[in-house]
Amino acid sequence: MKLTALLLLLPFLHASANGYGQEKFSLNLDQVEAAKVFARIQRASAYRFFYLQEDIKKLGKINIHVTEATVPEIMQKVLGNALAYKILSNYLVVISPSQMNLRQQIELRGTVRDENGNPLEGASVKVKDQNIGVTTEADGSFTIAVDPKATLEISMIGYQNVEIQVNGRSRIDDIVLNIASSGLEEVVVVGYGTQKKVNLTGAVESVGSEVFENRSMSNTTQALQGAVPNLNLFLEDGKPTRSASFNVRGRTSIGQGGNALVLIDGVEGDPSFLNPNDIESVSVLKDAASAAVYGARGSFGVVLITTKRPTRGKTTVNYTGNYSVQSLAKKPEFVTDAVTWLEHFRMAYYNTQGTVPTSINNNTQFYSDDWLERMKAWKASGEGPKTEVLPNGDYEYYNNTDWMGLLFKDRTFTHDHNLSVSGGNEKSDFFVSGRLYDFGGIYNLDPDTYRSYNLRAKGSLKAYKWLKLSNNMEFANNNYHMPYSALGRSANIQRYIEVSAFPSLPMYNPDDTYTRGGASTLAAFAEGNNYQNNKQNLFRNTVGFNTNFFNNTFRINGDYTFRYNDRDYFWKRVKVPYYQNANASAPSYAGDLNGIIYEWMGHTLYTASNIYAEYENTFAYKHYIKAMGGWNYETSAYKANSIQRNQLLLENAQSVQLATGTSITPGASASRWKTAGAFFRLNYGFMDRYLLEVNGRYDGSTRFPVEQQWGFFPSVSGGWRLSEEPFWKVSKNVFSDIKLRVSYGSLGNGNISPYQFLELLGIGNSNLVLDGALNKSTRAPAPIPTGLTWERATTTDFGLDFGMLQGKLNFNGDYYVRKTTDMYVAGPTLPDIFGATSPKGNFADMTTKGFEITLSWRDKFMVSSKPFKYQLRATLFDYVSTVDKFYNPDKRFTDYYDGMTIGELWGFRTDGLFQEDPAPGDYINTIFKSSADAVWRAGDLKIRNLDKSADNMITKGTQTVDNPGDMTIIGNTEPRYQYSFTLNADWNGIFFSAFFYGIGKQNWYPATESAFWGQYNRGYNQMPAWQLGNYWTEDNRDAYLPRYAQYNGALGFSNHVPNDRYLQKVSFLRLKNLQIGYALPETWISRTGLKNARIYFSGENIASWSPLYKWTKNFMDVSSAIGNTDSDLSSSYNQGAGNSYPVLKTYSFGVSLTF
Amino acid sequence: MCAGCEMDEPVITSTDKGAIFSSEEGLKAYSISFYDILPDATEQATVEQALVDYGATNTLSGFTLINSYSENNSSGWSWSALRNFNYFIVNNTNTAIAESVRNNYTGLARFFRAWFYYGMVRRFGDVPWIDHPLDPSEEEILYGTRDSRELVMEKVYEDLMFAAENITRTSDAAQSSLVTKWAAYAFASRVALFEGTFRKYHNLNLTTSAETWLKRAEDAAYKVMQESGKTLNSSYRRLFTSDVPPVSETIMAIASDANLGIKHNANWRWASETYGTGLNLIRPFVCTYLQKDGTPYTDRAGWAYEDFYEEFQNRDARLNASLRYPGYIREGNLALPVFSGYARLGYQPIKLSVDATVGDSRTESTQAVQLIRFGEVLLNYAEAKAEQGTLTDQDWANTIGALRERAGITGGLTSKPTVVDNYMKENYFPDINDPVILEIRRERAIELLFEGFRFDDLRRWKAGELFEKSWTGMYIPGVNQPLDVDHNGSDDVIYYTDDAGLAAAAALSNNPNPYKVKVSTNPNAEIIQVHPAGNGSGYYLAWFTNNDSKKVWGPKQYLYPIPVGAINLNPQLEQNPGWENGATNDGN
């Protein structure tokens, strides 16, 4: 047996193939058994001989006389043709009967390069049909012992495989790997393992580090936006701190919701903490079949982010740094001429109220027509701004303040430094990286700075041939400073400038005290005493092991991770003084008179354990089998405490300890969950032609009631490589590869928040002064859901991949249908007397249909005898969701209803603007009004009497689909037809790339308080410059906007009802990134010790196009328009639309140096 | 690997109902949430900035603006507060807690349940009676019809009597913010008076007669008068301007506290023309304030043409406590009404704001806002007895007499009036021939001004037509001339009709910076108007009289329409009469 057994193990033993010693031996022996010869060599060297006694005995006694002979020479003499032998890389010489065909091997050296001639490290060099192989060194070199007639297979992730006939050569230095044209040769990361793309049957899309290179981005999420079709990342505003939830393939659930599961190196993580430079690849598992091993948390897709692996060989040091200039992509343009603004204020007020105003926004400034006349005269005189003191001491201002200009810097600077060191050998390797990202803030007086640090150290140790231990440690820290006005965290600064800082007002009075408008807005910035500081730390460590047995056909892997995340928020409010009257003995104040400090500290400890085994083998060259199974267990414990207290001892207090007031509000929150699951995956492939994969997971979660905690979620997928069929006769030059895929799977949605199924009475803080105090309070709990079970997402996916024209053209496409069933939503809407929101239950079903298409073209041609290589990639993706079931028998469109398309917007059709005052009976609209006396006048918006009711009354009917009154569906707010284009080109060291991303169709109706409306909302608002000349007057009857009137219900001020006239198209195309760079020629840099040096220019968000701009011009970026929240604020009403933190455009200059 | 495959994670920051209902601390914490149904301080302090007949506002309220109100924009059909009370009442059964303790808290819950239903019945008439937290399966209730006003009000009365008998607290010296036994009795007198007079004047023939309810009102009020120890506080104004309201009279108030950071907007809302509705009193109402001697102002010679200074002389002291009067001082400065702004009609209220200015343009007010006070109880008692025809001179002296005495009135305090005041009858209640009832109604409006009673009072008296009253204000002797309205020797205001008039008046003014107010003699003008007073030279200020034809009150408006959404959800809810199928407040 023994030898056979040994031979079976052989493949393991050559894993490190460092060639063979060239030791030489001199022997002079007569009539000895061969065993004696071997013993002599063993004594003098590292060679060890392995043989069966009976084989050697056949040789009988031999004579041997050699001088300075190598082992192969000696073996030839000893064994002749009677026996064969094989020298293994660890100096083991195995002798076997000749029929085993272990003939003498030659030592072959070679070098593998890419098409640019750069050495390729880590390429696999394998003897065809044998389990013998080595990997290349950092310089691309390899050494392998082969039969002179062998065929080598050279492969590497991302490159096309190459086969080379050895033909007795001992040096082959011209091996070139071309970048995988079809992509099918790639290996992509999938759940608990990797898969060759050619074998993929699910919908998996993957991008590499190129997405992140040379870009100045504060975090990973921002860089990924638009990069992967149907990985939808909608950032709420332009803040550098901003991340987004990861959505795959559109609407998930209208019940529990749910996002894609994001795993970093196999463990759930938050990409906003991740150093983008550390990322090697991002895989998105889109369909249920691919995500099934993650069970309930993968029900809406999985995003697998893999960090860079250490490079072996010579230690590599890489520095990349860039220095960026950032500015507003679009600066909000408001009227800054006070006379124009004031005239419009008066007009808006008068046209609604029918009276002349006496003050502007509750006495922020007093108004009189006299003042307006004086202001006009002053403007006509051509003299500059001034402030006068009236006889009663009141200040009267003649100013033209550009408040947005005061708020925003023209430009700010950001720098980003990243240093990584990587190296190792066959026993151990390491990768250490660190990053500093420092954003200077776009606000002027108290910049909103953001600084983040990242540190990663990972390494592995090959303890035994079969065991590798690894560790991956990550630390991240970020600090964000956010100033706000004296009105505190509830006030969006741009919105408050619009409503209380008028162009006519300066920030300062002549004696350098603040004006009232200044005090309500930027004075707190100037004082630097109203702000929040958010600090976050993340520490994460994963320790893991990988084993392999039986010729690497069987592997067991395991890891354990803990992640500790703490957040520390500090908020402070301090009053800001101002004067409206020069004679006042004491100031008035904006803000909280006593001052408030709020501190919040929370932490989450999360642990994850995985252990899984996999078996992979090919039988009879036809049957490929891979099986994987394992166990996962995770726990999470979150806890936070907060305290708020008023009455600051010092204005610059930085701790609640320096607050001494009696209003003390403590708070606490906590939540814990656990999840466990057993999972498996089976792959079968026949002749690389038919592929089958089965996945499943038995999943448990603490978030469900005891009897519902466990569920089993299987899935299946299959692929057919048409191009591998014998009958496929189409030339490979036309169609290089075609694969059809189909998958089906059904997963539970485990996104339910903990404790939903318990009847709980929360303890809150009452805001009422009762018995002289603020008391703890509790109240009736929400009615508990009954019969709770898992929501399910069932995805069917059809895919087609093909390559054409020798792989120059590649297509990947998927069409999917995802049915989310048993969604956990409020039950049938009950009559109001129920007294609570209807108990939730598994009442709703929804279908989401969508597709993704990626088309790429890669080619090169010669320019000045240098190759000009270029690549184009275009993606198009879409989804649309419809509600299949929702208990709403009357189909009230204020709620979901059967057949509803998600995002549909109900509103009125319009018939333009009244050109004459309508007769009172001709048009009756009690839903809203555009003036205080509810009379409709020329210039008002005319809502269409869509239902042609005889009484000419505009109604909402019963707000049901069957009786909508005059309402109808006027648009849809969901993004449709998202697309991207990427262009890369490279010539003679000069590289260029451009990345465009866009949305093909989307509607937006500006919300009530949106900056879009200007003085149509509140008459004292700042006036968007684009509205000048665009509103109805008798001389401007074709104007876009109606009669100039404040609190104009027709435009949505009250009883917010959208209409089609002011519905905005917010589709857009954005040039997200543009890069131009130059790789310095090796000849220039070789003497400096540099291996590689590049300089580049990179721009982010440098241009955008949208139909919205037709009216609003440069008023706001399309993303700022839609965005209507700032989650750093605690706003009670929507202030954001058009006022969200602006999108920034970035010009950055950077270098990348590799030593 | 799987230390706990039992998937169990207990919650630690909240608790189940067992824990709450097993200790008095738990009951107390729960009872705090009952108070959420009360209006907040700003709301209560501004409750009469709209929908009152005696005030002019800068916008017409939709409910009385013709064709502006219907089931489509109706509201108030919200029932979540009730569930909170019912959940408590049904679950407060743990016998480990003494019954008297449990009954005290259940009494509180039933007090607030009565508060809730009183609001519902006032607004909608018949409403479903629900006494437990509903389960979705109780379809016969959820999709049932409304219960009769008769049934619901009997339940309300039961709740209030249970509360009055079981609530153990009898006083709250801190800020009178807590519900006491006397709050329950006092509130019962309010509810019963409303119901009794509503049934009487609307001729509702229900099983329980109007008289039954009037007697209930009388009895509940009497209980407070006899047993609570409450008295009238010597200062009327201090009732509304103190952070700690006088405990002698206050039965319940909404407290604020600067140190706790709980403040309200009362001063801001009563000072800013645009934050709120800028309510001014109208002169026809100001004229109802008696003279010091107890006789009607409208009996005074020349009353119709008295200017700002003159009309404030020798009047009921509550006039000066309610309006900026000639010589009103704030923080040491003379504070005239803001004639060019807030005081369009000349009468700028101060009753619910304080004399300090800090809260004039920001949320800094901390004065307590009255919810229930002894003065109202006296009025309830007087009216209940008068409506029954049983009011004696002694009752008069104890109630209206006492209130007038506090207001500095010297005459007519001890015996009830015997002569109808024609001004009151003609201008306010033409159908009332009983001089006592007329005087009680005069007294109630003046004493309880802005405290939130007027809208209900007019509805129960079936006097909604008063909402159509034209808004005329202060008398001025002339336009285009400087006026020294407070007779202190310095000109205060110029009402001018054109630039020439202004220039002429400014030349004559002895004050370089008087208020300058542009007015129009055109009754359809959309600015402040002046209407000839009838004496040849003088004018009355007027406001929005171009809108007089749009003010509307029809019979249907004594009840609100049920919001159409509620009817859509449960068609068994029949709409209140006149409001069916989207009909608007068209006057019918």
Tab-separated table of C-alpha atoms in Angstrom, chain A residues 5-224:
chain	number	residue	atom	x	y	z
A	5	ALA	CA	-0.819	6.087	-0.350
A	6	LEU	CA	2.196	8.227	-0.525
A	7	LEU	CA	1.699	8.947	-4.147
A	8	LEU	CA	-1.760	10.038	-3.422
A	9	LEU	CA	-0.320	12.529	-1.078
A	10	LEU	CA	2.282	13.685	-3.509
A	11	PRO	CA	0.481	16.664	-4.804
A	12	PHE	CA	0.530	18.177	-1.381
A	13	LEU	CA	4.175	17.930	-0.992
A	14	HIS	CA	5.313	20.006	-3.836
A	15	ALA	CA	3.371	23.041	-2.983
A	16	SER	CA	6.422	25.141	-2.580
A	17	ALA	CA	8.407	24.611	-5.675
A	18	ASN	CA	11.675	26.234	-5.253
A	19	GLY	CA	13.440	24.093	-7.753
A	20	TYR	CA	16.136	21.638	-6.935
A	21	GLY	CA	19.453	21.852	-5.304
A	22	GLN	CA	22.294	21.628	-7.661
A	23	GLU	CA	24.377	19.674	-5.209
A	24	LYS	CA	26.880	17.335	-6.763
A	25	PHE	CA	28.145	14.090	-5.440
A	26	SER	CA	31.160	11.921	-6.066
A	27	LEU	CA	30.631	8.226	-5.455
A	28	ASN	CA	32.919	5.229	-5.837
A	29	LEU	CA	31.030	2.113	-4.818
A	30	ASP	CA	31.127	-1.430	-6.060
A	31	GLN	CA	28.709	-4.261	-5.579
A	32	VAL	CA	26.434	-2.466	-3.273
A	33	GLU	CA	22.735	-2.499	-3.046
A	34	ALA	CA	21.114	0.565	-4.445
A	35	ALA	CA	19.869	1.319	-0.951
A	36	LYS	CA	23.430	1.926	0.104
A	37	VAL	CA	23.899	4.507	-2.631
A	38	PHE	CA	20.846	6.344	-1.480
A	39	ALA	CA	21.968	6.204	2.132
A	40	ARG	CA	25.260	7.829	1.190
A	41	ILE	CA	23.551	10.673	-0.562
A	42	GLN	CA	21.122	11.093	2.278
A	43	ARG	CA	23.961	11.475	4.721
A	44	ALA	CA	25.567	14.223	2.717
A	45	SER	CA	22.558	16.184	1.670
A	46	ALA	CA	18.946	17.037	2.197
A	47	TYR	CA	17.818	14.378	-0.266
A	48	ARG	CA	15.569	11.716	1.098
A	49	PHE	CA	14.728	8.604	-0.811
A	50	PHE	CA	11.490	6.805	-0.828
A	51	TYR	CA	10.981	3.371	-2.303
A	52	LEU	CA	9.657	-0.089	-1.759
A	53	GLN	CA	12.252	-2.660	-0.774
A	54	GLU	CA	11.029	-5.218	-3.290
A	55	ASP	CA	11.475	-2.753	-6.157
A	56	ILE	CA	15.026	-1.954	-5.186
A	57	LYS	CA	15.905	-5.586	-4.691
A	58	LYS	CA	15.233	-6.187	-8.366
A	59	LEU	CA	18.222	-4.040	-9.181
A	60	GLY	CA	20.580	-6.389	-7.433
A	61	LYS	CA	24.124	-5.281	-6.632
A	62	ILE	CA	25.488	-2.406	-8.600
A	63	ASN	CA	28.730	-0.554	-9.206
A	64	ILE	CA	28.810	3.188	-9.349
A	65	HIS	CA	31.663	5.582	-10.041
A	66	VAL	CA	30.805	9.203	-10.546
A	67	THR	CA	32.504	12.515	-9.921
A	68	GLU	CA	30.596	15.708	-9.298
A	69	ALA	CA	27.371	14.236	-10.545
A	70	THR	CA	23.924	15.530	-9.904
A	71	VAL	CA	21.272	13.358	-8.396
A	72	PRO	CA	19.453	12.892	-11.685
A	73	GLU	CA	22.701	11.690	-13.231
A	74	ILE	CA	23.237	9.286	-10.382
A	75	MET	CA	19.667	8.039	-10.549
A	76	GLN	CA	20.027	7.368	-14.252
A	77	LYS	CA	23.000	5.201	-13.543
A	78	VAL	CA	21.451	3.389	-10.616
A	79	LEU	CA	17.999	2.780	-11.954
A	80	GLY	CA	18.569	2.557	-15.661
A	81	ASN	CA	15.238	1.797	-17.274
A	82	ALA	CA	14.182	-0.695	-14.667
A	83	LEU	CA	12.635	1.790	-12.339
A	84	ALA	CA	11.355	5.329	-12.635
A	85	TYR	CA	11.878	8.094	-10.148
A	86	LYS	CA	10.690	11.543	-9.385
A	87	ILE	CA	12.449	14.281	-7.504
A	88	LEU	CA	10.122	16.389	-5.536
A	89	SER	CA	10.778	19.906	-4.570
A	90	ASN	CA	11.613	19.070	-1.024
A	91	TYR	CA	14.452	16.862	-2.105
A	92	LEU	CA	12.380	13.764	-1.794
A	93	VAL	CA	13.244	11.220	-4.399
A	94	VAL	CA	10.521	8.735	-5.039
A	95	ILE	CA	11.297	5.561	-6.837
A	96	SER	CA	8.625	3.561	-8.475
A	97	PRO	CA	8.160	0.877	-11.055
A	98	SER	CA	8.692	2.270	-14.513
A	99	GLN	CA	5.150	1.503	-15.559
A	100	MET	CA	4.104	4.340	-13.260
A	101	ASN	CA	5.644	6.547	-15.820
A	102	LEU	CA	7.582	8.686	-13.504
A	103	ARG	CA	10.184	9.494	-15.944
A	104	GLN	CA	12.981	11.819	-15.470
A	105	GLN	CA	11.956	15.353	-15.247
A	106	ILE	CA	13.667	18.494	-16.261
A	107	GLU	CA	13.865	21.615	-14.276
A	108	LEU	CA	12.104	24.350	-16.161
A	109	ARG	CA	12.514	28.032	-15.408
A	110	GLY	CA	10.396	30.708	-16.841
A	111	THR	CA	8.877	34.127	-16.458
A	112	VAL	CA	5.268	35.208	-16.796
A	113	ARG	CA	4.400	38.738	-17.815
A	114	ASP	CA	1.336	40.682	-18.699
A	115	GLU	CA	0.762	42.178	-22.092
A	116	ASN	CA	2.614	45.311	-21.037
A	117	GLY	CA	5.620	43.287	-20.108
A	118	ASN	CA	5.149	43.734	-16.398
A	119	PRO	CA	5.976	40.638	-14.390
A	120	LEU	CA	2.976	38.879	-12.951
A	121	GLU	CA	3.168	37.666	-9.441
A	122	GLY	CA	1.013	34.868	-8.182
A	123	ALA	CA	0.226	33.322	-11.531
A	124	SER	CA	-0.408	29.617	-11.337
A	125	VAL	CA	1.887	27.415	-13.416
A	126	LYS	CA	0.467	23.941	-13.549
A	127	VAL	CA	1.279	20.765	-15.393
A	128	LYS	CA	-1.685	19.863	-17.450
A	129	ASP	CA	-3.681	16.908	-16.185
A	130	GLN	CA	-1.510	16.621	-13.127
A	131	ASN	CA	-1.815	18.111	-9.771
A	132	ILE	CA	1.576	19.654	-9.946
A	133	GLY	CA	2.034	23.352	-9.951
A	134	VAL	CA	3.806	26.388	-8.611
A	135	THR	CA	3.062	30.059	-8.418
A	136	THR	CA	5.204	32.840	-9.767
A	137	GLU	CA	7.332	35.141	-7.696
A	138	ALA	CA	7.153	38.883	-7.540
A	139	ASP	CA	9.405	39.107	-10.578
A	140	GLY	CA	7.155	36.732	-12.476
A	141	SER	CA	9.647	33.895	-12.339
A	142	PHE	CA	8.975	30.275	-11.574
A	143	THR	CA	10.779	27.027	-11.494
A	144	ILE	CA	9.085	23.698	-11.907
A	145	ALA	CA	10.110	20.125	-12.496
A	146	VAL	CA	8.334	18.737	-15.485
A	147	ASP	CA	8.387	16.053	-17.996
A	148	PRO	CA	10.030	17.515	-21.080
A	149	LYS	CA	6.937	16.668	-23.070
A	150	ALA	CA	4.539	18.132	-20.613
A	151	THR	CA	2.112	20.902	-21.296
A	152	LEU	CA	1.945	23.812	-18.863
A	153	GLU	CA	-1.211	25.624	-18.008
A	154	ILE	CA	-0.611	29.154	-16.817
A	155	SER	CA	-3.498	30.979	-15.244
A	156	MET	CA	-4.206	33.951	-13.101
A	157	ILE	CA	-7.287	35.639	-11.878
A	158	GLY	CA	-8.373	38.197	-14.380
A	159	TYR	CA	-6.238	36.838	-17.190
A	160	GLN	CA	-6.842	34.413	-19.955
A	161	ASN	CA	-5.369	30.967	-19.443
A	162	VAL	CA	-2.454	30.007	-21.610
A	163	GLU	CA	-1.148	26.549	-22.470
A	164	ILE	CA	2.508	26.134	-23.309
A	165	GLN	CA	4.262	23.021	-24.694
A	166	VAL	CA	7.510	22.502	-22.840
A	167	ASN	CA	9.103	20.725	-25.749
A	168	GLY	CA	12.184	19.947	-23.730
A	169	ARG	CA	13.002	23.572	-23.083
A	170	SER	CA	14.478	24.501	-19.738
A	171	ARG	CA	13.784	28.214	-20.036
A	172	ILE	CA	10.605	29.845	-21.262
A	173	ASP	CA	10.669	33.557	-20.676
A	174	ASP	CA	8.128	34.715	-23.184
A	175	ILE	CA	4.956	33.678	-21.460
A	176	VAL	CA	2.416	36.462	-21.718
A	177	LEU	CA	-0.993	36.462	-20.110
A	178	ASN	CA	-3.632	38.634	-21.682
A	179	ILE	CA	-6.232	40.222	-19.505
A	180	ALA	CA	-9.244	37.986	-19.473
A	181	SER	CA	-11.288	39.246	-22.319
A	182	SER	CA	-14.468	37.461	-21.520
A	183	GLY	CA	-14.275	37.890	-17.832
A	184	LEU	CA	-15.331	34.284	-17.631
A	185	GLU	CA	-11.911	33.213	-16.560
A	186	GLU	CA	-12.048	35.409	-13.523
A	187	VAL	CA	-12.518	34.081	-10.114
A	188	VAL	CA	-15.073	35.985	-8.110
A	189	VAL	CA	-15.711	36.005	-4.436
A	190	VAL	CA	-18.953	34.324	-3.504
A	191	GLY	CA	-20.422	33.413	-0.158
A	192	TYR	CA	-17.938	31.362	1.850
A	193	GLY	CA	-15.527	30.867	-1.010
A	194	THR	CA	-14.689	31.798	-4.521
A	195	GLN	CA	-16.034	30.649	-7.814
A	196	LYS	CA	-14.672	30.819	-11.296
A	197	LYS	CA	-16.817	33.188	-13.193
A	198	VAL	CA	-17.178	30.586	-15.877
A	199	ASN	CA	-18.888	28.346	-13.380
A	200	LEU	CA	-21.227	30.965	-11.984
A	201	THR	CA	-24.868	30.206	-12.251
A	202	GLY	CA	-26.219	32.986	-10.069
A	203	ALA	CA	-26.317	36.715	-10.650
A	204	VAL	CA	-23.017	37.939	-9.309
A	205	GLU	CA	-21.232	41.071	-10.376
A	206	SER	CA	-17.839	42.085	-9.226
A	207	VAL	CA	-15.575	45.083	-9.511
A	208	GLY	CA	-12.000	45.505	-8.442
A	209	SER	CA	-9.823	48.128	-6.892
A	210	GLU	CA	-9.894	50.193	-10.093
A	211	VAL	CA	-13.158	51.697	-8.865
A	212	PHE	CA	-11.345	53.299	-5.964
A	213	GLU	CA	-8.031	54.190	-7.506
A	214	ASN	CA	-6.914	57.771	-7.841
A	215	ARG	CA	-10.121	59.122	-6.445
A	216	SER	CA	-10.516	61.509	-3.588
A	217	MET	CA	-13.471	60.044	-1.780
A	218	SER	CA	-14.145	60.225	1.897
A	219	ASN	CA	-15.488	56.725	2.089
A	220	THR	CA	-16.117	53.519	0.240
A	221	THR	CA	-19.824	53.990	-0.229
A	222	GLN	CA	-19.387	57.209	-2.132
A	223	ALA	CA	-16.908	55.620	-4.495
A	224	LEU	CA	-19.178	52.689	-5.202
